[in-house]
Amino acid sequence: MAIDKSLLTGGTTMLLLKLLEQEDMYGYQMIEELKKKSKNVFELKAGTLYPLLHTMEKKGFVNSYDEEANNSRIRKYYSITKAGKQALQDKKDEWQIYAATINDIIGGVSFAY
């Protein structure tokens, strides 16, 4: 079953911060990791990802740095900051309240798919 994309947009920043909490990543790596961990529910496009990363960087949630890859190309990596870790915790708290409230209203939906 396809998931309505409007349901997914609110949590994207939280998910990206969670990935970066685990390790520094470059953009394409985040796209692939999110796709894999979500069993293809989250299929971010570069045109969606990079504006989000730039916004998170402006807010001080992430830092970026360049690193040379094996093929001598330069990749831009992103790392989570202390402010980003706090934002992640805040977003997780908000999400838990949101999900519990929706679940209460619609009546104990099973989350297995």
mmCIF file of N, CA and C in Angstrom:
data_model
loop_
_atom_site.group_PDB
_atom_site.id
_atom_site.type_symbol
_atom_site.label_atom_id
_atom_site.label_comp_id
_atom_site.label_asym_id
_atom_site.label_seq_id
_atom_site.Cartn_x
_atom_site.Cartn_y
_atom_site.Cartn_z
ATOM 1 N N MET A 1 0.839 -1.175 0.000
ATOM 2 C CA MET A 1 0.000 0.000 0.000
ATOM 3 C C MET A 1 0.886 1.242 0.000
ATOM 4 N N ALA A 2 0.599 2.179 -0.867
ATOM 5 C CA ALA A 2 1.357 3.426 -0.936
ATOM 6 C C ALA A 2 0.963 4.330 0.228
ATOM 7 N N ILE A 3 1.938 5.027 0.766
ATOM 8 C CA ILE A 3 1.722 5.937 1.888
ATOM 9 C C ILE A 3 1.538 7.346 1.345
ATOM 10 N N ASP A 4 0.522 8.053 1.833
ATOM 11 C CA ASP A 4 0.287 9.441 1.453
ATOM 12 C C ASP A 4 1.507 10.261 1.864
ATOM 13 N N LYS A 5 2.159 10.888 0.899
ATOM 14 C CA LYS A 5 3.398 11.622 1.157
ATOM 15 C C LYS A 5 3.209 12.770 2.140
ATOM 16 N N SER A 6 2.022 13.339 2.213
ATOM 17 C CA SER A 6 1.805 14.441 3.156
ATOM 18 C C SER A 6 1.925 13.971 4.604
ATOM 19 N N LEU A 7 1.707 12.686 4.846
ATOM 20 C CA LEU A 7 1.873 12.146 6.196
ATOM 21 C C LEU A 7 3.348 12.048 6.587
ATOM 22 N N LEU A 8 4.212 11.991 5.607
ATOM 23 C CA LEU A 8 5.625 11.754 5.860
ATOM 24 C C LEU A 8 6.441 13.023 6.057
ATOM 25 N N THR A 9 5.971 14.144 5.531
ATOM 26 C CA THR A 9 6.806 15.336 5.474
ATOM 27 C C THR A 9 7.176 15.896 6.839
ATOM 28 N N GLY A 10 6.290 15.854 7.801
ATOM 29 C CA GLY A 10 6.566 16.455 9.097
ATOM 30 C C GLY A 10 7.715 15.825 9.854
ATOM 31 N N GLY A 11 7.957 14.556 9.655
ATOM 32 C CA GLY A 11 8.989 13.862 10.416
ATOM 33 C C GLY A 11 10.327 13.739 9.720
ATOM 34 N N THR A 12 10.455 14.308 8.532
ATOM 35 C CA THR A 12 11.681 14.117 7.762
ATOM 36 C C THR A 12 12.904 14.691 8.466
ATOM 37 N N THR A 13 12.787 15.882 9.023
ATOM 38 C CA THR A 13 13.922 16.474 9.740
ATOM 39 C C THR A 13 14.336 15.582 10.901
ATOM 40 N N MET A 14 13.364 15.070 11.636
ATOM 41 C CA MET A 14 13.654 14.184 12.759
ATOM 42 C C MET A 14 14.408 12.940 12.276
ATOM 43 N N LEU A 15 13.971 12.366 11.172
ATOM 44 C CA LEU A 15 14.607 11.152 10.668
ATOM 45 C C LEU A 15 16.032 11.415 10.201
ATOM 46 N N LEU A 16 16.250 12.546 9.542
ATOM 47 C CA LEU A 16 17.603 12.889 9.101
ATOM 48 C C LEU A 16 18.525 13.119 10.298
ATOM 49 N N LEU A 17 18.032 13.814 11.304
ATOM 50 C CA LEU A 17 18.839 14.024 12.508
ATOM 51 C C LEU A 17 19.156 12.695 13.187
ATOM 52 N N LYS A 18 18.206 11.772 13.183
ATOM 53 C CA LYS A 18 18.439 10.453 13.785
ATOM 54 C C LYS A 18 19.536 9.703 13.037
ATOM 55 N N LEU A 19 19.508 9.761 11.711
ATOM 56 C CA LEU A 19 20.573 9.123 10.933
ATOM 57 C C LEU A 19 21.930 9.714 11.291
ATOM 58 N N LEU A 20 21.981 11.045 11.390
ATOM 59 C CA LEU A 20 23.248 11.719 11.670
ATOM 60 C C LEU A 20 23.696 11.535 13.117
ATOM 61 N N GLU A 21 22.774 11.204 13.994
ATOM 62 C CA GLU A 21 23.151 10.895 15.371
ATOM 63 C C GLU A 21 23.981 9.605 15.400
ATOM 64 N N GLN A 22 23.719 8.720 14.460
ATOM 65 C CA GLN A 22 24.412 7.431 14.417
ATOM 66 C C GLN A 22 25.790 7.541 13.767
ATOM 67 N N GLU A 23 25.899 8.371 12.723
ATOM 68 C CA GLU A 23 27.187 8.576 12.056
ATOM 69 C C GLU A 23 27.083 9.749 11.087
ATOM 70 N N ASP A 24 28.229 10.359 10.787
ATOM 71 C CA ASP A 24 28.273 11.397 9.766
ATOM 72 C C ASP A 24 27.972 10.751 8.419
ATOM 73 N N MET A 25 27.242 11.467 7.570
ATOM 74 C CA MET A 25 26.859 10.920 6.268
ATOM 75 C C MET A 25 26.872 12.008 5.208
ATOM 76 N N TYR A 26 27.017 11.580 3.963
ATOM 77 C CA TYR A 26 26.839 12.489 2.837
ATOM 78 C C TYR A 26 25.423 12.301 2.297
ATOM 79 N N GLY A 27 24.985 13.223 1.462
ATOM 80 C CA GLY A 27 23.593 13.273 1.039
ATOM 81 C C GLY A 27 23.042 11.982 0.456
ATOM 82 N N TYR A 28 23.702 11.450 -0.567
ATOM 83 C CA TYR A 28 23.198 10.233 -1.208
ATOM 84 C C TYR A 28 23.145 9.073 -0.212
ATOM 85 N N GLN A 29 24.103 9.025 0.692
ATOM 86 C CA GLN A 29 24.125 7.982 1.721
ATOM 87 C C GLN A 29 22.884 8.089 2.610
ATOM 88 N N MET A 30 22.490 9.324 2.954
ATOM 89 C CA MET A 30 21.280 9.519 3.763
ATOM 90 C C MET A 30 20.046 9.047 3.013
ATOM 91 N N ILE A 31 19.966 9.371 1.729
ATOM 92 C CA ILE A 31 18.827 8.951 0.910
ATOM 93 C C ILE A 31 18.713 7.430 0.917
ATOM 94 N N GLU A 32 19.819 6.754 0.673
ATOM 95 C CA GLU A 32 19.816 5.292 0.603
ATOM 96 C C GLU A 32 19.547 4.652 1.968
ATOM 97 N N GLU A 33 20.130 5.187 3.012
ATOM 98 C CA GLU A 33 19.944 4.621 4.355
ATOM 99 C C GLU A 33 18.500 4.786 4.822
ATOM 100 N N LEU A 34 17.919 5.947 4.559
ATOM 101 C CA LEU A 34 16.528 6.186 4.942
ATOM 102 C C LEU A 34 15.593 5.267 4.161
ATOM 103 N N LYS A 35 15.875 5.092 2.896
ATOM 104 C CA LYS A 35 15.073 4.194 2.055
ATOM 105 C C LYS A 35 15.148 2.760 2.593
ATOM 106 N N LYS A 36 16.365 2.316 2.917
ATOM 107 C CA LYS A 36 16.572 0.955 3.419
ATOM 108 C C LYS A 36 15.893 0.755 4.779
ATOM 109 N N LYS A 37 16.125 1.674 5.702
ATOM 110 C CA LYS A 37 15.576 1.515 7.053
ATOM 111 C C LYS A 37 14.061 1.625 7.078
ATOM 112 N N SER A 38 13.482 2.337 6.108
ATOM 113 C CA SER A 38 12.021 2.509 6.073
ATOM 114 C C SER A 38 11.340 1.501 5.155
ATOM 115 N N LYS A 39 12.092 0.542 4.643
ATOM 116 C CA LYS A 39 11.551 -0.448 3.705
ATOM 117 C C LYS A 39 10.873 0.246 2.527
ATOM 118 N N ASN A 40 11.561 1.242 1.989
ATOM 119 C CA ASN A 40 11.151 2.001 0.798
ATOM 120 C C ASN A 40 9.965 2.941 1.011
ATOM 121 N N VAL A 41 9.562 3.179 2.255
ATOM 122 C CA VAL A 41 8.486 4.142 2.500
ATOM 123 C C VAL A 41 9.011 5.558 2.270
ATOM 124 N N PHE A 42 10.221 5.834 2.753
ATOM 125 C CA PHE A 42 10.836 7.148 2.559
ATOM 126 C C PHE A 42 11.798 7.081 1.389
ATOM 127 N N GLU A 43 11.413 7.697 0.300
ATOM 128 C CA GLU A 43 12.270 7.773 -0.878
ATOM 129 C C GLU A 43 12.505 9.244 -1.187
ATOM 130 N N LEU A 44 13.419 9.844 -0.433
ATOM 131 C CA LEU A 44 13.724 11.258 -0.620
ATOM 132 C C LEU A 44 14.446 11.478 -1.934
ATOM 133 N N LYS A 45 14.153 12.573 -2.551
ATOM 134 C CA LYS A 45 14.871 13.010 -3.747
ATOM 135 C C LYS A 45 15.902 14.047 -3.310
ATOM 136 N N ALA A 46 16.957 14.182 -4.083
ATOM 137 C CA ALA A 46 17.996 15.166 -3.769
ATOM 138 C C ALA A 46 17.409 16.571 -3.680
ATOM 139 N N GLY A 47 16.437 16.861 -4.512
ATOM 140 C CA GLY A 47 15.802 18.176 -4.509
ATOM 141 C C GLY A 47 15.008 18.462 -3.249
ATOM 142 N N THR A 48 14.682 17.433 -2.497
ATOM 143 C CA THR A 48 14.019 17.589 -1.199
ATOM 144 C C THR A 48 15.054 17.594 -0.080
ATOM 145 N N LEU A 49 16.028 16.704 -0.179
ATOM 146 C CA LEU A 49 17.020 16.532 0.882
ATOM 147 C C LEU A 49 17.890 17.762 1.089
ATOM 148 N N TYR A 50 18.496 18.267 0.023
ATOM 149 C CA TYR A 50 19.494 19.321 0.195
ATOM 150 C C TYR A 50 18.925 20.625 0.746
ATOM 151 N N PRO A 51 17.742 21.061 0.341
ATOM 152 C CA PRO A 51 17.174 22.241 1.010
ATOM 153 C C PRO A 51 16.934 22.008 2.508
ATOM 154 N N LEU A 52 16.517 20.787 2.881
ATOM 155 C CA LEU A 52 16.348 20.465 4.304
ATOM 156 C C LEU A 52 17.681 20.528 5.047
ATOM 157 N N LEU A 53 18.721 19.975 4.448
ATOM 158 C CA LEU A 53 20.041 20.006 5.079
ATOM 159 C C LEU A 53 20.541 21.438 5.229
ATOM 160 N N HIS A 54 20.328 22.260 4.209
ATOM 161 C CA HIS A 54 20.767 23.660 4.285
ATOM 162 C C HIS A 54 20.013 24.403 5.382
ATOM 163 N N THR A 55 18.715 24.142 5.501
ATOM 164 C CA THR A 55 17.918 24.762 6.567
ATOM 165 C C THR A 55 18.409 24.303 7.935
ATOM 166 N N MET A 56 18.677 23.009 8.076
ATOM 167 C CA MET A 56 19.167 22.485 9.357
ATOM 168 C C MET A 56 20.540 23.074 9.693
ATOM 169 N N GLU A 57 21.354 23.304 8.662
ATOM 170 C CA GLU A 57 22.671 23.899 8.895
ATOM 171 C C GLU A 57 22.520 25.356 9.357
ATOM 172 N N LYS A 58 21.620 26.096 8.733
ATOM 173 C CA LYS A 58 21.377 27.486 9.140
ATOM 174 C C LYS A 58 20.865 27.571 10.573
ATOM 175 N N LYS A 59 20.079 26.582 10.988
ATOM 176 C CA LYS A 59 19.546 26.556 12.355
ATOM 177 C C LYS A 59 20.581 26.061 13.366
ATOM 178 N N GLY A 60 21.721 25.583 12.876
ATOM 179 C CA GLY A 60 22.765 25.092 13.768
ATOM 180 C C GLY A 60 22.581 23.656 14.207
ATOM 181 N N PHE A 61 21.706 22.910 13.525
ATOM 182 C CA PHE A 61 21.455 21.513 13.882
ATOM 183 C C PHE A 61 22.510 20.575 13.306
ATOM 184 N N VAL A 62 23.108 20.961 12.187
ATOM 185 C CA VAL A 62 24.139 20.145 11.547
ATOM 186 C C VAL A 62 25.285 21.042 11.090
ATOM 187 N N ASN A 63 26.450 20.433 10.970
ATOM 188 C CA ASN A 63 27.614 21.057 10.345
ATOM 189 C C ASN A 63 27.959 20.237 9.117
ATOM 190 N N SER A 64 28.636 20.854 8.173
ATOM 191 C CA SER A 64 29.085 20.109 7.000
ATOM 192 C C SER A 64 30.595 20.280 6.847
ATOM 193 N N TYR A 65 31.195 19.284 6.229
ATOM 194 C CA TYR A 65 32.623 19.346 5.931
ATOM 195 C C TYR A 65 32.877 18.515 4.681
ATOM 196 N N ASP A 66 33.932 18.854 3.969
ATOM 197 C CA ASP A 66 34.293 18.141 2.747
ATOM 198 C C ASP A 66 35.333 17.078 3.066
ATOM 199 N N GLU A 67 35.178 15.938 2.391
ATOM 200 C CA GLU A 67 36.136 14.849 2.557
ATOM 201 C C GLU A 67 36.323 14.163 1.216
ATOM 202 N N GLU A 68 37.554 13.794 0.931
ATOM 203 C CA GLU A 68 37.845 13.127 -0.333
ATOM 204 C C GLU A 68 37.403 11.669 -0.267
ATOM 205 N N ALA A 69 36.684 11.232 -1.301
ATOM 206 C CA ALA A 69 36.240 9.838 -1.399
ATOM 207 C C ALA A 69 37.335 9.013 -2.076
ATOM 208 N N ASN A 70 37.122 7.710 -2.158
ATOM 209 C CA ASN A 70 38.107 6.808 -2.762
ATOM 210 C C ASN A 70 38.440 7.167 -4.199
ATOM 211 N N ASN A 71 37.466 7.711 -4.919
ATOM 212 C CA ASN A 71 37.671 8.024 -6.335
ATOM 213 C C ASN A 71 38.168 9.453 -6.538
ATOM 214 N N SER A 72 38.732 10.052 -5.503
ATOM 215 C CA SER A 72 39.282 11.413 -5.520
ATOM 216 C C SER A 72 38.234 12.504 -5.651
ATOM 217 N N ARG A 73 36.969 12.143 -5.594
ATOM 218 C CA ARG A 73 35.913 13.157 -5.581
ATOM 219 C C ARG A 73 35.771 13.681 -4.161
ATOM 220 N N ILE A 74 35.331 14.911 -4.074
ATOM 221 C CA ILE A 74 35.077 15.514 -2.767
ATOM 222 C C ILE A 74 33.604 15.318 -2.428
ATOM 223 N N ARG A 75 33.351 14.775 -1.253
ATOM 224 C CA ARG A 75 31.978 14.604 -0.775
ATOM 225 C C ARG A 75 31.747 15.546 0.398
ATOM 226 N N LYS A 76 30.534 16.079 0.464
ATOM 227 C CA LYS A 76 30.154 16.919 1.596
ATOM 228 C C LYS A 76 29.449 16.034 2.616
ATOM 229 N N TYR A 77 30.052 15.923 3.776
ATOM 230 C CA TYR A 77 29.480 15.148 4.870
ATOM 231 C C TYR A 77 28.770 16.081 5.840
ATOM 232 N N TYR A 78 27.775 15.530 6.515
ATOM 233 C CA TYR A 78 27.023 16.278 7.513
ATOM 234 C C TYR A 78 27.149 15.561 8.847
ATOM 235 N N SER A 79 27.269 16.357 9.908
ATOM 236 C CA SER A 79 27.328 15.808 11.267
ATOM 237 C C SER A 79 26.342 16.572 12.140
ATOM 238 N N ILE A 80 25.800 15.885 13.118
ATOM 239 C CA ILE A 80 24.831 16.505 14.024
ATOM 240 C C ILE A 80 25.584 17.310 15.091
ATOM 241 N N THR A 81 25.028 18.432 15.479
ATOM 242 C CA THR A 81 25.607 19.276 16.523
ATOM 243 C C THR A 81 24.883 19.025 17.847
ATOM 244 N N LYS A 82 25.365 19.653 18.896
ATOM 245 C CA LYS A 82 24.690 19.565 20.191
ATOM 246 C C LYS A 82 23.269 20.113 20.069
ATOM 247 N N ALA A 83 23.117 21.236 19.358
ATOM 248 C CA ALA A 83 21.776 21.812 19.143
ATOM 249 C C ALA A 83 20.911 20.857 18.334
ATOM 250 N N GLY A 84 21.521 20.143 17.387
ATOM 251 C CA GLY A 84 20.793 19.162 16.593
ATOM 252 C C GLY A 84 20.316 17.991 17.435
ATOM 253 N N LYS A 85 21.144 17.566 18.385
ATOM 254 C CA LYS A 85 20.737 16.477 19.284
ATOM 255 C C LYS A 85 19.558 16.906 20.152
ATOM 256 N N GLN A 86 19.571 18.162 20.601
ATOM 257 C CA GLN A 86 18.450 18.669 21.392
ATOM 258 C C GLN A 86 17.202 18.775 20.525
ATOM 259 N N ALA A 87 17.369 19.252 19.290
ATOM 260 C CA ALA A 87 16.231 19.347 18.368
ATOM 261 C C ALA A 87 15.655 17.966 18.087
ATOM 262 N N LEU A 88 16.525 16.969 17.933
ATOM 263 C CA LEU A 88 16.069 15.593 17.714
ATOM 264 C C LEU A 88 15.237 15.118 18.898
ATOM 265 N N GLN A 89 15.712 15.351 20.106
ATOM 266 C CA GLN A 89 14.958 14.927 21.287
ATOM 267 C C GLN A 89 13.607 15.639 21.351
ATOM 268 N N ASP A 90 13.604 16.940 21.065
ATOM 269 C CA ASP A 90 12.351 17.704 21.070
ATOM 270 C C ASP A 90 11.376 17.155 20.037
ATOM 271 N N LYS A 91 11.881 16.853 18.840
ATOM 272 C CA LYS A 91 11.020 16.342 17.771
ATOM 273 C C LYS A 91 10.506 14.941 18.099
ATOM 274 N N LYS A 92 11.346 14.118 18.738
ATOM 275 C CA LYS A 92 10.894 12.788 19.156
ATOM 276 C C LYS A 92 9.784 12.903 20.191
ATOM 277 N N ASP A 93 9.940 13.818 21.135
ATOM 278 C CA ASP A 93 8.902 14.027 22.151
ATOM 279 C C ASP A 93 7.598 14.481 21.502
ATOM 280 N N GLU A 94 7.698 15.441 20.576
ATOM 281 C CA GLU A 94 6.510 15.928 19.864
ATOM 282 C C GLU A 94 5.851 14.796 19.085
ATOM 283 N N TRP A 95 6.676 13.992 18.412
ATOM 284 C CA TRP A 95 6.149 12.902 17.595
ATOM 285 C C TRP A 95 5.421 11.875 18.456
ATOM 286 N N GLN A 96 5.965 11.548 19.613
ATOM 287 C CA GLN A 96 5.318 10.570 20.488
ATOM 288 C C GLN A 96 3.954 11.068 20.952
ATOM 289 N N ILE A 97 3.856 12.342 21.280
ATOM 290 C CA ILE A 97 2.566 12.915 21.676
ATOM 291 C C ILE A 97 1.601 12.879 20.499
ATOM 292 N N TYR A 98 2.085 13.285 19.330
ATOM 293 C CA TYR A 98 1.252 13.303 18.120
ATOM 294 C C TYR A 98 0.740 11.900 17.795
ATOM 295 N N ALA A 99 1.648 10.920 17.756
ATOM 296 C CA ALA A 99 1.271 9.550 17.399
ATOM 297 C C ALA A 99 0.302 8.958 18.420
ATOM 298 N N ALA A 100 0.543 9.199 19.703
ATOM 299 C CA ALA A 100 -0.352 8.681 20.740
ATOM 300 C C ALA A 100 -1.739 9.305 20.627
ATOM 301 N N THR A 101 -1.784 10.598 20.330
ATOM 302 C CA THR A 101 -3.067 11.287 20.197
ATOM 303 C C THR A 101 -3.848 10.764 19.000
ATOM 304 N N ILE A 102 -3.191 10.615 17.874
ATOM 305 C CA ILE A 102 -3.847 10.063 16.677
ATOM 306 C C ILE A 102 -4.342 8.655 16.972
ATOM 307 N N ASN A 103 -3.502 7.855 17.601
ATOM 308 C CA ASN A 103 -3.875 6.484 17.934
ATOM 309 C C ASN A 103 -5.087 6.446 18.866
ATOM 310 N N ASP A 104 -5.130 7.347 19.834
ATOM 311 C CA ASP A 104 -6.287 7.422 20.739
ATOM 312 C C ASP A 104 -7.567 7.753 19.972
ATOM 313 N N ILE A 105 -7.456 8.663 19.031
ATOM 314 C CA ILE A 105 -8.637 9.102 18.282
ATOM 315 C C ILE A 105 -9.142 8.020 17.337
ATOM 316 N N ILE A 106 -8.225 7.374 16.627
ATOM 317 C CA ILE A 106 -8.676 6.393 15.634
ATOM 318 C C ILE A 106 -8.822 4.993 16.208
ATOM 319 N N GLY A 107 -8.415 4.798 17.445
ATOM 320 C CA GLY A 107 -8.763 3.566 18.131
ATOM 321 C C GLY A 107 -7.794 2.425 18.047
ATOM 322 N N GLY A 108 -6.593 2.604 18.519
ATOM 323 C CA GLY A 108 -5.670 1.490 18.686
ATOM 324 C C GLY A 108 -5.303 0.769 17.415
ATOM 325 N N VAL A 109 -4.826 1.480 16.440
ATOM 326 C CA VAL A 109 -4.417 0.886 15.172
ATOM 327 C C VAL A 109 -3.117 0.123 15.355
ATOM 328 N N SER A 110 -3.027 -1.048 14.744
ATOM 329 C CA SER A 110 -1.788 -1.808 14.737
ATOM 330 C C SER A 110 -0.828 -1.173 13.751
ATOM 331 N N PHE A 111 0.443 -1.063 14.134
ATOM 332 C CA PHE A 111 1.422 -0.426 13.265
ATOM 333 C C PHE A 111 2.194 -1.420 12.412
ATOM 334 N N ALA A 112 1.843 -2.680 12.434
ATOM 335 C CA ALA A 112 2.501 -3.670 11.576
ATOM 336 C C ALA A 112 1.979 -3.519 10.152
ATOM 337 N N TYR A 113 2.885 -3.648 9.196
ATOM 338 C CA TYR A 113 2.457 -3.575 7.788
ATOM 339 C C TYR A 113 3.104 -4.639 6.959
#
